[in-house]
Structure formats: C-alpha cells, structure tokens
Amino acid sequence: MDDLNLISEAQEIQLPRCGNCNEPINSGSRFCSHCGCSIIENAEGTTEEKWNAIKQAALFFTIHAVACCLLSFVDYFHAFTWSIVFDILLAAASVIFFVINWSKLKSVLVWRNFSILKLLGYCAIAFGASLVVNFIVGWLNRSLFSTDYSYYEFYASHRHSIALAIFFVAVMPALFEELGYRGFLLGKLMLVTDEKQSIFISSFVFAIMHRSLISLFWLIPFALWLGCIRTKESTLWYGVCIHFCFNFTAVVLEIIHLGHSL
Amino acid sequence: MDLTTTTTQQITNCASCFNQVNDNDAFCTSCGYPIKGSEEEQQKFLMDKSYKELNLEEAQKQVKKASYAMYYIAGATMVAGLIFYGVNKDGNGGALFLVNSILAVLFAVIGFWCTRMPLAGVITGTSLYALIFILNAISNPLTILSGIIFKIFIIGCFIRGIKSALEAEKLKKDLNIG
C-alpha cells in the first residue's frame, strides 16, 4: 500500500497545477476540476493584454510603413545618404521593439540544435529560390513595364559599390528584418493568437511592406517559409542565414548581369 | 490514496456540455460547470453561458461587418481601376488597372479569409488598407481629406472587427467550441 501511495504522490507532483487554486490538473483539461477556473486564460493573458499587444504591433507596422513610403515616394529622399539613414532608423526600430519585449523574445536569439546539414540545406533552397525568383521577376518587369529594377544600380556610382550593395541589400535586411518581423512581430502576435494565424499575419505584413504588388507572389510564400522555420526551430538564425543567401544571390546576379552588359 | 476509489469512480455526463466527467470532480474539466455546486451556482453558470453565447454571436456579427467592408473596398477598387483604364487607355491606365485589379482581388480574398480565420483576416485586411492609406497620404497629401468620413467609418469598422475577433476567440475557448 505504501508503494502505491508513493507512486501516486510522485505522479501528482509531476502534473501541472492550476494557477488559481494550485491543485494538480490532468492534461487535456480546459478547466480546473477543483475550482472551475479556465486553465487556458490563466496561461494566455486577458483580452486587454492581447489588445495592447496588437497596438504595439500596429505601432511597429506604422513606423515601418511611414518610413518605407517616405523613402519610396518622396523625391527628396531618393538619395543614397537618405536611404542609409532610413535603413539605420528602421533597424534601430526593430531592435528597440525586440528589446522592449526582451524577456518573452530572447529565447529565439539562442541557436538551438545547430545542424550544419540543415543550415546548408536551407541555404541551398534559398539560393535556388532566389535564382528562380530573379528570373521570373526580371521577365515580368520587362514584359509588363519594359523596365528592369535593379538594387545594385542605386549603389553603383559609389566607391566600394559592391561591398555597399552587399551590406545594405543582403546583410542588413537579413539581420534586422528577421529581428523585426520574425523576432518581434511574430513573437508578439503569438501572445495574441495561435501559431498559424501569427505566421500568416506577420508574413502578409512583411510581404506588403515591400510595396510591390507583382512581387507578392514570391514574398508571401518566402515569408511564410521563414515564419515556419522560426517557429519550428525556435530560433531566428536559420532564417537570418536563409534571408542572407536569398538577398546575396539576388545582388550577385545583378552585378554579374551589369558586368555582362557593360 | 485509496486504490479502491479509482476503480469505483462513476463516469457521468456534464449537464452543461455533455462531456464525460469524473464523479469526484467539483467542476467539469471541459467547460467549468459546477457539478457539485448548489442549485444557485449551477443556474448562475448556465445564465453566464447563455450570456456568453449571445456575446459570441454579436462578436461574430462585427467580424462579418468588417469582412463586408473589405468586399466593398474590393469592389470600389475594381471600379476605380476600370475607370482609370477607360479614361487613359494608352498611358498610365493599363498599369493602374493592373494595380487596382490585384488590390481588389487581395481585399476580396482577405474578406473571404475572415470567415475561416477571423482574427488573421481582419488584421491583415486592416494592415493592407492602412498601408495603402499611408502610401496615398505621403505621395499625395491633398488626397487625405477626400472621402474622410468614409475612411473613418471603414477604419472604425476594422478596429471593432479586430476587437470582436479577439473577443470571439476568447468566448469560443470559454464555451469550449472550436
């Protein structure tokens, strides 16, 4: 009899406990059998807290939207130095929002279960996807608008143009867009709703922020992929590397293309 | 703990949600109904439950209104695109028509998505609308005031939609639906 007592006590200790009355609760229960309190609400937070989280996410969105639109649609800002300024401001904004939520978000900065094979695999896919997208978008631009948008040309007139282009098109977005969207935005939304909806929302917002309707066809899947990886691997770093590979490939393709046409 | 109690537990059904409950539970683990509570407590719970169901219906109505607003925006955008094309066939008209068509399709899809994933749908629809608003405001500040009453109405509708979608998710969990 004593052995059975010990076993059942040990089992009771391992069970999670109700946040209200501290009695053990069985898995699969939505309400505590002793006090009737909702287990999910205790774990998730009130509607008020969720609305505040949405407001914070909305502020992040507004800052990015205003900055990106100013950069794109106001002639005064169509200069090299201004684009650097805005890049830095937006990067700082991402960092600030991430740091404000440090305690809840810091865990994604750890690179859990690092696997060189996974990393190389993901990067290979990113490289391949970038080639395909570059080809399709170039074709679309030429056939629909008879222009060919280039990231590199923006930096081409400066010294160290290649390094600058690589830094501002590949390195900075990889780091700070991941920090801001997959780090802050996706993380914050997961406090509001379930994983699936959070990934959808953050991916769509990331995609439309690039202000290119044509590119939505690849931006949305790309963002969904990055969001899934961030939640599956519980780290930002695979996404950072993927994003870097993708953008880096795009820049290099352009430099080669320009080199050919000169 | 007495081994005999675990083997003679009776399984009955909760009077409120009809899920299985153990006899020695004070509250139903599926919906929180006070199985061992007084008549008063049980009546109160059932009244609260009806109240929540009404609130859920109301919240879902607000989400539906937001999705109708999106369908309306989709239609208006499409019409504007057709007008641009009609007015300016050779110049900008083609590009504007394409842009407006894609936007119209996006809003329509998001409006439909509100029926499947209410919160995600309303938030993405609101963010798309907000982005377009900011874009227009920055590239042509004079247009901010045009149709301002309509814009305020739409934004109010969307914000109420987001709050209602949040409320609906919570109520669904409370009532153990979906």
Short mmCIF file of N, CA, C and O in Angstrom, two decimals, chain B residues 67-178:
data_model
loop_
_atom_site.label_atom_id
_atom_site.label_comp_id
_atom_site.label_asym_id
_atom_site.label_seq_id
_atom_site.Cartn_x
_atom_site.Cartn_y
_atom_site.Cartn_z
N SER B 67 -15.70 42.11 -42.70
CA SER B 67 -15.42 41.39 -43.94
C SER B 67 -16.25 41.98 -45.08
O SER B 67 -15.79 42.07 -46.22
N TYR B 68 -17.48 42.44 -44.78
CA TYR B 68 -18.27 43.10 -45.82
C TYR B 68 -17.61 44.39 -46.26
O TYR B 68 -17.60 44.73 -47.45
N ALA B 69 -17.02 45.12 -45.29
CA ALA B 69 -16.29 46.34 -45.64
C ALA B 69 -15.18 46.02 -46.61
O ALA B 69 -14.91 46.78 -47.55
N MET B 70 -14.51 44.88 -46.40
CA MET B 70 -13.42 44.52 -47.31
C MET B 70 -13.94 44.18 -48.70
O MET B 70 -13.32 44.54 -49.70
N TYR B 71 -15.07 43.49 -48.76
CA TYR B 71 -15.64 43.20 -50.08
C TYR B 71 -16.00 44.50 -50.79
O TYR B 71 -15.79 44.66 -51.99
N TYR B 72 -16.51 45.46 -49.99
CA TYR B 72 -16.89 46.75 -50.57
C TYR B 72 -15.67 47.46 -51.13
O TYR B 72 -15.69 48.00 -52.24
N ILE B 73 -14.56 47.45 -50.33
CA ILE B 73 -13.33 48.08 -50.79
C ILE B 73 -12.83 47.40 -52.06
O ILE B 73 -12.36 48.05 -53.00
N ALA B 74 -12.94 46.06 -52.09
CA ALA B 74 -12.52 45.31 -53.28
C ALA B 74 -13.29 45.79 -54.50
O ALA B 74 -12.71 46.08 -55.55
N GLY B 75 -14.61 45.92 -54.33
CA GLY B 75 -15.44 46.36 -55.44
C GLY B 75 -15.10 47.77 -55.89
O GLY B 75 -14.92 48.03 -57.09
N ALA B 76 -14.96 48.66 -54.90
CA ALA B 76 -14.65 50.06 -55.22
C ALA B 76 -13.31 50.18 -55.94
O ALA B 76 -13.16 50.96 -56.88
N THR B 77 -12.33 49.40 -55.47
CA THR B 77 -11.00 49.44 -56.08
C THR B 77 -11.07 48.95 -57.53
O THR B 77 -10.42 49.51 -58.42
N MET B 78 -11.86 47.90 -57.74
CA MET B 78 -12.01 47.35 -59.09
C MET B 78 -12.62 48.39 -60.01
O MET B 78 -12.15 48.61 -61.14
N VAL B 79 -13.69 49.04 -59.53
CA VAL B 79 -14.37 50.06 -60.33
C VAL B 79 -13.41 51.20 -60.66
O VAL B 79 -13.33 51.66 -61.81
N ALA B 80 -12.64 51.63 -59.64
CA ALA B 80 -11.68 52.71 -59.87
C ALA B 80 -10.68 52.30 -60.94
O ALA B 80 -10.32 53.09 -61.81
N GLY B 81 -10.24 51.06 -60.89
CA GLY B 81 -9.29 50.56 -61.88
C GLY B 81 -9.87 50.61 -63.28
O GLY B 81 -9.20 51.02 -64.23
N LEU B 82 -11.15 50.21 -63.40
CA LEU B 82 -11.81 50.24 -64.70
C LEU B 82 -11.91 51.67 -65.22
O LEU B 82 -11.70 51.94 -66.41
N ILE B 83 -12.22 52.59 -64.30
CA ILE B 83 -12.33 54.00 -64.70
C ILE B 83 -10.98 54.53 -65.18
O ILE B 83 -10.89 55.19 -66.22
N PHE B 84 -9.92 54.21 -64.43
CA PHE B 84 -8.57 54.65 -64.83
C PHE B 84 -8.26 54.15 -66.23
O PHE B 84 -7.70 54.86 -67.06
N TYR B 85 -8.60 52.90 -66.45
CA TYR B 85 -8.29 52.31 -67.76
C TYR B 85 -9.11 52.98 -68.86
O TYR B 85 -8.62 53.33 -69.93
N GLY B 86 -10.41 53.20 -68.55
CA GLY B 86 -11.29 53.82 -69.54
C GLY B 86 -10.85 55.23 -69.91
O GLY B 86 -10.91 55.64 -71.07
N VAL B 87 -10.38 55.95 -68.89
CA VAL B 87 -10.01 57.35 -69.10
C VAL B 87 -8.67 57.49 -69.81
O VAL B 87 -8.43 58.44 -70.55
N ASN B 88 -7.78 56.51 -69.60
CA ASN B 88 -6.40 56.70 -70.04
C ASN B 88 -5.84 55.40 -70.62
O ASN B 88 -4.92 54.82 -70.08
N LYS B 89 -6.42 54.96 -71.73
CA LYS B 89 -6.12 53.61 -72.22
C LYS B 89 -4.64 53.41 -72.57
O LYS B 89 -4.08 52.36 -72.36
N ASP B 90 -4.01 54.45 -73.13
CA ASP B 90 -2.66 54.22 -73.64
C ASP B 90 -1.57 54.53 -72.62
O ASP B 90 -0.52 53.93 -72.63
N GLY B 91 -1.83 55.47 -71.75
CA GLY B 91 -0.79 55.87 -70.81
C GLY B 91 -0.78 55.02 -69.56
O GLY B 91 -0.68 53.80 -69.61
N ASN B 92 -0.95 55.71 -68.46
CA ASN B 92 -0.93 55.05 -67.17
C ASN B 92 -2.04 54.03 -66.96
O ASN B 92 -1.93 53.16 -66.12
N GLY B 93 -3.10 54.22 -67.72
CA GLY B 93 -4.33 53.47 -67.45
C GLY B 93 -4.13 51.98 -67.28
O GLY B 93 -4.68 51.37 -66.36
N GLY B 94 -3.28 51.40 -68.15
CA GLY B 94 -3.06 49.95 -68.09
C GLY B 94 -2.45 49.52 -66.77
O GLY B 94 -2.91 48.59 -66.12
N ALA B 95 -1.39 50.25 -66.37
CA ALA B 95 -0.69 49.89 -65.14
C ALA B 95 -1.60 50.09 -63.94
O ALA B 95 -1.65 49.24 -63.03
N LEU B 96 -2.35 51.20 -63.93
CA LEU B 96 -3.24 51.45 -62.80
C LEU B 96 -4.33 50.39 -62.71
O LEU B 96 -4.73 49.97 -61.64
N PHE B 97 -4.81 49.97 -63.91
CA PHE B 97 -5.84 48.93 -63.92
C PHE B 97 -5.30 47.65 -63.30
O PHE B 97 -5.95 47.00 -62.48
N LEU B 98 -4.05 47.30 -63.67
CA LEU B 98 -3.44 46.08 -63.14
C LEU B 98 -3.30 46.17 -61.62
O LEU B 98 -3.66 45.26 -60.88
N VAL B 99 -2.75 47.30 -61.16
CA VAL B 99 -2.54 47.50 -59.73
C VAL B 99 -3.86 47.38 -58.98
O VAL B 99 -3.98 46.67 -57.97
N ASN B 100 -4.88 48.09 -59.49
CA ASN B 100 -6.17 48.08 -58.81
C ASN B 100 -6.82 46.69 -58.83
O ASN B 100 -7.47 46.28 -57.86
N SER B 101 -6.63 45.98 -59.94
CA SER B 101 -7.21 44.63 -60.01
C SER B 101 -6.60 43.73 -58.96
O SER B 101 -7.30 42.99 -58.27
N ILE B 102 -5.25 43.78 -58.85
CA ILE B 102 -4.58 42.92 -57.87
C ILE B 102 -5.04 43.28 -56.46
O ILE B 102 -5.33 42.40 -55.64
N LEU B 103 -5.14 44.59 -56.19
CA LEU B 103 -5.60 45.01 -54.87
C LEU B 103 -7.02 44.52 -54.60
O LEU B 103 -7.34 44.06 -53.49
N ALA B 104 -7.87 44.65 -55.62
CA ALA B 104 -9.26 44.22 -55.45
C ALA B 104 -9.32 42.73 -55.12
O ALA B 104 -10.04 42.31 -54.20
N VAL B 105 -8.53 41.94 -55.85
CA VAL B 105 -8.51 40.50 -55.59
C VAL B 105 -8.01 40.23 -54.17
O VAL B 105 -8.57 39.42 -53.43
N LEU B 106 -6.95 40.96 -53.76
CA LEU B 106 -6.41 40.78 -52.41
C LEU B 106 -7.47 41.04 -51.35
O LEU B 106 -7.66 40.24 -50.42
N PHE B 107 -8.17 42.18 -51.49
CA PHE B 107 -9.18 42.51 -50.48
C PHE B 107 -10.31 41.49 -50.47
O PHE B 107 -10.81 41.11 -49.40
N ALA B 108 -10.69 41.02 -51.65
CA ALA B 108 -11.76 40.04 -51.70
C ALA B 108 -11.33 38.73 -51.02
O ALA B 108 -12.08 38.14 -50.24
N VAL B 109 -10.08 38.31 -51.31
CA VAL B 109 -9.58 37.07 -50.70
C VAL B 109 -9.51 37.22 -49.18
O VAL B 109 -9.91 36.32 -48.44
N ILE B 110 -8.99 38.38 -48.73
CA ILE B 110 -8.89 38.60 -47.29
C ILE B 110 -10.28 38.63 -46.66
O ILE B 110 -10.51 38.09 -45.57
N GLY B 111 -11.24 39.27 -47.35
CA GLY B 111 -12.61 39.30 -46.85
C GLY B 111 -13.16 37.89 -46.67
O GLY B 111 -13.79 37.58 -45.66
N PHE B 112 -12.86 37.04 -47.63
CA PHE B 112 -13.30 35.66 -47.52
C PHE B 112 -12.57 34.94 -46.40
O PHE B 112 -13.14 34.14 -45.64
N TRP B 113 -11.28 35.24 -46.25
CA TRP B 113 -10.46 34.62 -45.23
C TRP B 113 -11.00 34.91 -43.82
O TRP B 113 -10.82 34.11 -42.90
N CYS B 114 -11.69 36.06 -43.66
CA CYS B 114 -12.26 36.40 -42.36
C CYS B 114 -13.25 35.35 -41.88
O CYS B 114 -13.51 35.23 -40.69
N THR B 115 -13.82 34.60 -42.83
CA THR B 115 -14.76 33.57 -42.39
C THR B 115 -14.03 32.35 -41.84
O THR B 115 -14.53 31.65 -40.97
N ARG B 116 -12.80 32.10 -42.35
CA ARG B 116 -12.05 30.95 -41.90
C ARG B 116 -11.21 31.25 -40.66
O ARG B 116 -11.18 30.50 -39.70
N MET B 117 -10.42 32.36 -40.75
CA MET B 117 -9.56 32.73 -39.62
C MET B 117 -9.86 34.18 -39.29
O MET B 117 -9.17 35.08 -39.77
N PRO B 118 -10.88 34.43 -38.50
CA PRO B 118 -11.38 35.81 -38.29
C PRO B 118 -10.30 36.80 -37.89
O PRO B 118 -10.16 37.85 -38.52
N LEU B 119 -9.53 36.46 -36.86
CA LEU B 119 -8.57 37.44 -36.37
C LEU B 119 -7.50 37.74 -37.40
O LEU B 119 -7.20 38.90 -37.69
N ALA B 120 -6.94 36.68 -38.00
CA ALA B 120 -5.90 36.89 -39.01
C ALA B 120 -6.44 37.69 -40.18
O ALA B 120 -5.78 38.60 -40.68
N GLY B 121 -7.66 37.35 -40.62
CA GLY B 121 -8.24 38.03 -41.76
C GLY B 121 -8.44 39.51 -41.50
O GLY B 121 -8.04 40.35 -42.32
N VAL B 122 -9.03 39.85 -40.37
CA VAL B 122 -9.31 41.27 -40.10
C VAL B 122 -8.01 42.05 -39.91
O VAL B 122 -7.87 43.18 -40.40
N ILE B 123 -7.04 41.46 -39.22
CA ILE B 123 -5.79 42.20 -39.01
C ILE B 123 -5.06 42.43 -40.33
O ILE B 123 -4.56 43.53 -40.60
N THR B 124 -4.99 41.41 -41.19
CA THR B 124 -4.28 41.60 -42.46
C THR B 124 -5.02 42.59 -43.35
O THR B 124 -4.40 43.43 -44.01
N GLY B 125 -6.36 42.52 -43.36
CA GLY B 125 -7.12 43.47 -44.16
C GLY B 125 -6.89 44.89 -43.69
O GLY B 125 -6.68 45.80 -44.49
N THR B 126 -6.90 45.06 -42.36
CA THR B 126 -6.66 46.39 -41.80
C THR B 126 -5.26 46.88 -42.17
O THR B 126 -5.08 48.05 -42.53
N SER B 127 -4.26 46.00 -42.10
CA SER B 127 -2.89 46.45 -42.38
C SER B 127 -2.73 46.81 -43.85
O SER B 127 -2.05 47.78 -44.19
N LEU B 128 -3.38 46.06 -44.74
CA LEU B 128 -3.29 46.39 -46.17
C LEU B 128 -3.94 47.75 -46.42
O LEU B 128 -3.38 48.61 -47.11
N TYR B 129 -5.12 47.96 -45.84
CA TYR B 129 -5.81 49.23 -46.01
C TYR B 129 -4.98 50.37 -45.44
O TYR B 129 -4.83 51.43 -46.06
N ALA B 130 -4.39 50.14 -44.25
CA ALA B 130 -3.57 51.18 -43.61
C ALA B 130 -2.37 51.51 -44.48
O ALA B 130 -2.01 52.68 -44.64
N LEU B 131 -1.72 50.50 -45.05
CA LEU B 131 -0.55 50.75 -45.88
C LEU B 131 -0.92 51.59 -47.10
O LEU B 131 -0.22 52.54 -47.45
N ILE B 132 -2.04 51.24 -47.75
CA ILE B 132 -2.46 51.99 -48.92
C ILE B 132 -2.80 53.42 -48.53
O ILE B 132 -2.46 54.37 -49.24
N PHE B 133 -3.45 53.59 -47.38
CA PHE B 133 -3.78 54.92 -46.90
C PHE B 133 -2.52 55.75 -46.68
O PHE B 133 -2.41 56.89 -47.13
N ILE B 134 -1.52 55.15 -45.97
CA ILE B 134 -0.27 55.86 -45.69
C ILE B 134 0.45 56.21 -47.00
O ILE B 134 0.95 57.32 -47.19
N LEU B 135 0.46 55.25 -47.92
CA LEU B 135 1.11 55.45 -49.21
C LEU B 135 0.49 56.63 -49.94
O LEU B 135 1.18 57.51 -50.44
N ASN B 136 -0.85 56.66 -50.02
CA ASN B 136 -1.52 57.76 -50.69
C ASN B 136 -1.31 59.07 -49.96
O ASN B 136 -1.12 60.12 -50.59
N ALA B 137 -1.33 59.00 -48.63
CA ALA B 137 -1.17 60.23 -47.84
C ALA B 137 0.20 60.85 -48.08
O ALA B 137 0.33 62.07 -48.12
N ILE B 138 1.23 59.99 -48.20
CA ILE B 138 2.58 60.52 -48.36
C ILE B 138 2.84 60.98 -49.80
O ILE B 138 3.43 62.04 -50.02
N SER B 139 2.38 60.19 -50.77
CA SER B 139 2.71 60.58 -52.15
C SER B 139 1.81 61.71 -52.63
O SER B 139 2.18 62.46 -53.53
N ASN B 140 0.64 61.88 -52.01
CA ASN B 140 -0.25 62.96 -52.42
C ASN B 140 -1.08 63.44 -51.23
O ASN B 140 -2.24 63.08 -51.09
N PRO B 141 -0.46 64.26 -50.37
CA PRO B 141 -1.10 64.63 -49.10
C PRO B 141 -2.47 65.28 -49.27
O PRO B 141 -3.29 65.22 -48.36
N LEU B 142 -2.73 65.87 -50.45
CA LEU B 142 -4.00 66.54 -50.63
C LEU B 142 -5.17 65.56 -50.64
O LEU B 142 -6.31 65.94 -50.41
N THR B 143 -4.89 64.30 -50.90
CA THR B 143 -5.99 63.33 -51.00
C THR B 143 -6.44 62.80 -49.65
O THR B 143 -7.41 62.06 -49.56
N ILE B 144 -5.72 63.17 -48.59
CA ILE B 144 -6.06 62.60 -47.27
C ILE B 144 -7.50 62.89 -46.91
O ILE B 144 -8.22 62.04 -46.40
N LEU B 145 -7.92 64.15 -47.18
CA LEU B 145 -9.25 64.53 -46.72
C LEU B 145 -10.38 64.03 -47.62
O LEU B 145 -11.53 64.00 -47.19
N SER B 146 -10.05 63.62 -48.82
CA SER B 146 -11.13 63.21 -49.71
C SER B 146 -11.76 61.93 -49.22
O SER B 146 -11.09 60.94 -48.97
N GLY B 147 -13.08 61.97 -49.06
CA GLY B 147 -13.80 60.81 -48.55
C GLY B 147 -13.42 60.48 -47.12
O GLY B 147 -13.46 59.33 -46.72
N ILE B 148 -13.07 61.51 -46.34
CA ILE B 148 -12.54 61.28 -45.00
C ILE B 148 -13.56 60.62 -44.08
O ILE B 148 -13.22 59.76 -43.25
N ILE B 149 -14.82 60.97 -44.25
CA ILE B 149 -15.85 60.38 -43.40
C ILE B 149 -15.94 58.88 -43.67
O ILE B 149 -16.01 58.06 -42.75
N PHE B 150 -15.92 58.55 -44.95
CA PHE B 150 -15.96 57.15 -45.33
C PHE B 150 -14.77 56.40 -44.76
O PHE B 150 -14.90 55.29 -44.22
N LYS B 151 -13.58 57.03 -44.88
CA LYS B 151 -12.36 56.37 -44.38
C LYS B 151 -12.44 56.14 -42.88
O LYS B 151 -12.06 55.07 -42.38
N ILE B 152 -12.94 57.15 -42.14
CA ILE B 152 -13.06 56.99 -40.70
C ILE B 152 -14.02 55.86 -40.36
O ILE B 152 -13.76 55.04 -39.46
N PHE B 153 -15.10 55.79 -41.13
CA PHE B 153 -16.08 54.74 -40.91
C PHE B 153 -15.47 53.35 -41.12
O PHE B 153 -15.64 52.44 -40.31
N ILE B 154 -14.72 53.23 -42.22
CA ILE B 154 -14.09 51.95 -42.54
C ILE B 154 -13.09 51.55 -41.45
O ILE B 154 -13.06 50.40 -40.98
N ILE B 155 -12.25 52.51 -41.04
CA ILE B 155 -11.24 52.19 -40.03
C ILE B 155 -11.90 51.79 -38.72
O ILE B 155 -11.47 50.85 -38.04
N GLY B 156 -12.99 52.53 -38.37
CA GLY B 156 -13.72 52.17 -37.15
C GLY B 156 -14.27 50.76 -37.24
O GLY B 156 -14.18 49.96 -36.30
N CYS B 157 -14.78 50.43 -38.42
CA CYS B 157 -15.33 49.09 -38.66
C CYS B 157 -14.24 48.03 -38.49
O CYS B 157 -14.47 46.98 -37.87
N PHE B 158 -13.06 48.31 -39.02
CA PHE B 158 -11.96 47.35 -38.91
C PHE B 158 -11.50 47.18 -37.47
O PHE B 158 -11.26 46.06 -37.00
N ILE B 159 -11.36 48.30 -36.75
CA ILE B 159 -10.88 48.21 -35.36
C ILE B 159 -11.89 47.44 -34.52
O ILE B 159 -11.51 46.57 -33.71
N ARG B 160 -13.19 47.73 -34.74
CA ARG B 160 -14.21 46.98 -34.00
C ARG B 160 -14.13 45.49 -34.38
O ARG B 160 -14.33 44.61 -33.54
N GLY B 161 -13.80 45.25 -35.67
CA GLY B 161 -13.68 43.87 -36.14
C GLY B 161 -12.54 43.14 -35.42
O GLY B 161 -12.69 41.98 -35.02
N ILE B 162 -11.40 43.82 -35.25
CA ILE B 162 -10.27 43.18 -34.57
C ILE B 162 -10.62 42.88 -33.12
O ILE B 162 -10.42 41.76 -32.62
N LYS B 163 -11.21 43.87 -32.44
CA LYS B 163 -11.57 43.65 -31.04
C LYS B 163 -12.59 42.52 -30.92
O LYS B 163 -12.49 41.69 -30.00
N SER B 164 -13.54 42.51 -31.85
CA SER B 164 -14.57 41.46 -31.79
C SER B 164 -13.98 40.09 -32.08
O SER B 164 -14.38 39.10 -31.46
N ALA B 165 -13.02 40.04 -33.00
CA ALA B 165 -12.39 38.75 -33.32
C ALA B 165 -11.64 38.22 -32.10
O ALA B 165 -11.67 37.01 -31.79
N LEU B 166 -10.97 39.13 -31.37
CA LEU B 166 -10.28 38.74 -30.13
C LEU B 166 -11.28 38.18 -29.13
O LEU B 166 -11.08 37.13 -28.52
N GLU B 167 -12.38 38.94 -28.96
CA GLU B 167 -13.43 38.55 -28.03
C GLU B 167 -14.00 37.19 -28.42
O GLU B 167 -14.20 36.32 -27.56
N ALA B 168 -14.23 37.01 -29.71
CA ALA B 168 -14.82 35.76 -30.19
C ALA B 168 -13.90 34.57 -29.90
O ALA B 168 -14.36 33.50 -29.49
N GLU B 169 -12.58 34.77 -30.10
CA GLU B 169 -11.65 33.67 -29.82
C GLU B 169 -11.72 33.28 -28.36
O GLU B 169 -11.74 32.10 -27.99
N LYS B 170 -11.77 34.30 -27.47
CA LYS B 170 -11.80 34.01 -26.04
C LYS B 170 -13.10 33.30 -25.67
O LYS B 170 -13.10 32.32 -24.93
N LEU B 171 -14.22 33.80 -26.20
CA LEU B 171 -15.50 33.20 -25.85
C LEU B 171 -15.59 31.77 -26.35
O LEU B 171 -16.14 30.89 -25.67
N LYS B 172 -15.03 31.54 -27.54
CA LYS B 172 -15.06 30.18 -28.07
C LYS B 172 -14.32 29.23 -27.14
O LYS B 172 -14.73 28.10 -26.91
N LYS B 173 -13.18 29.71 -26.59
CA LYS B 173 -12.43 28.85 -25.67
C LYS B 173 -13.21 28.65 -24.38
O LYS B 173 -13.26 27.56 -23.84
N ASP B 174 -13.82 29.73 -23.87
CA ASP B 174 -14.61 29.62 -22.65
C ASP B 174 -15.74 28.62 -22.81
O ASP B 174 -16.06 27.87 -21.89
N LEU B 175 -16.39 28.69 -23.98
CA LEU B 175 -17.55 27.82 -24.20
C LEU B 175 -17.14 26.47 -24.75
O LEU B 175 -17.99 25.63 -25.02
N ASN B 176 -15.83 26.29 -24.92
CA ASN B 176 -15.31 25.02 -25.41
C ASN B 176 -15.88 24.66 -26.78
O ASN B 176 -16.26 23.54 -27.05
N ILE B 177 -15.95 25.69 -27.67
CA ILE B 177 -16.34 25.44 -29.05
C ILE B 177 -15.08 25.58 -29.89
O ILE B 177 -14.29 26.45 -29.64
N GLY B 178 -14.89 24.80 -30.91
CA GLY B 178 -13.83 25.00 -31.91
C GLY B 178 -12.42 25.27 -31.47
O GLY B 178 -12.01 25.46 -30.41
#
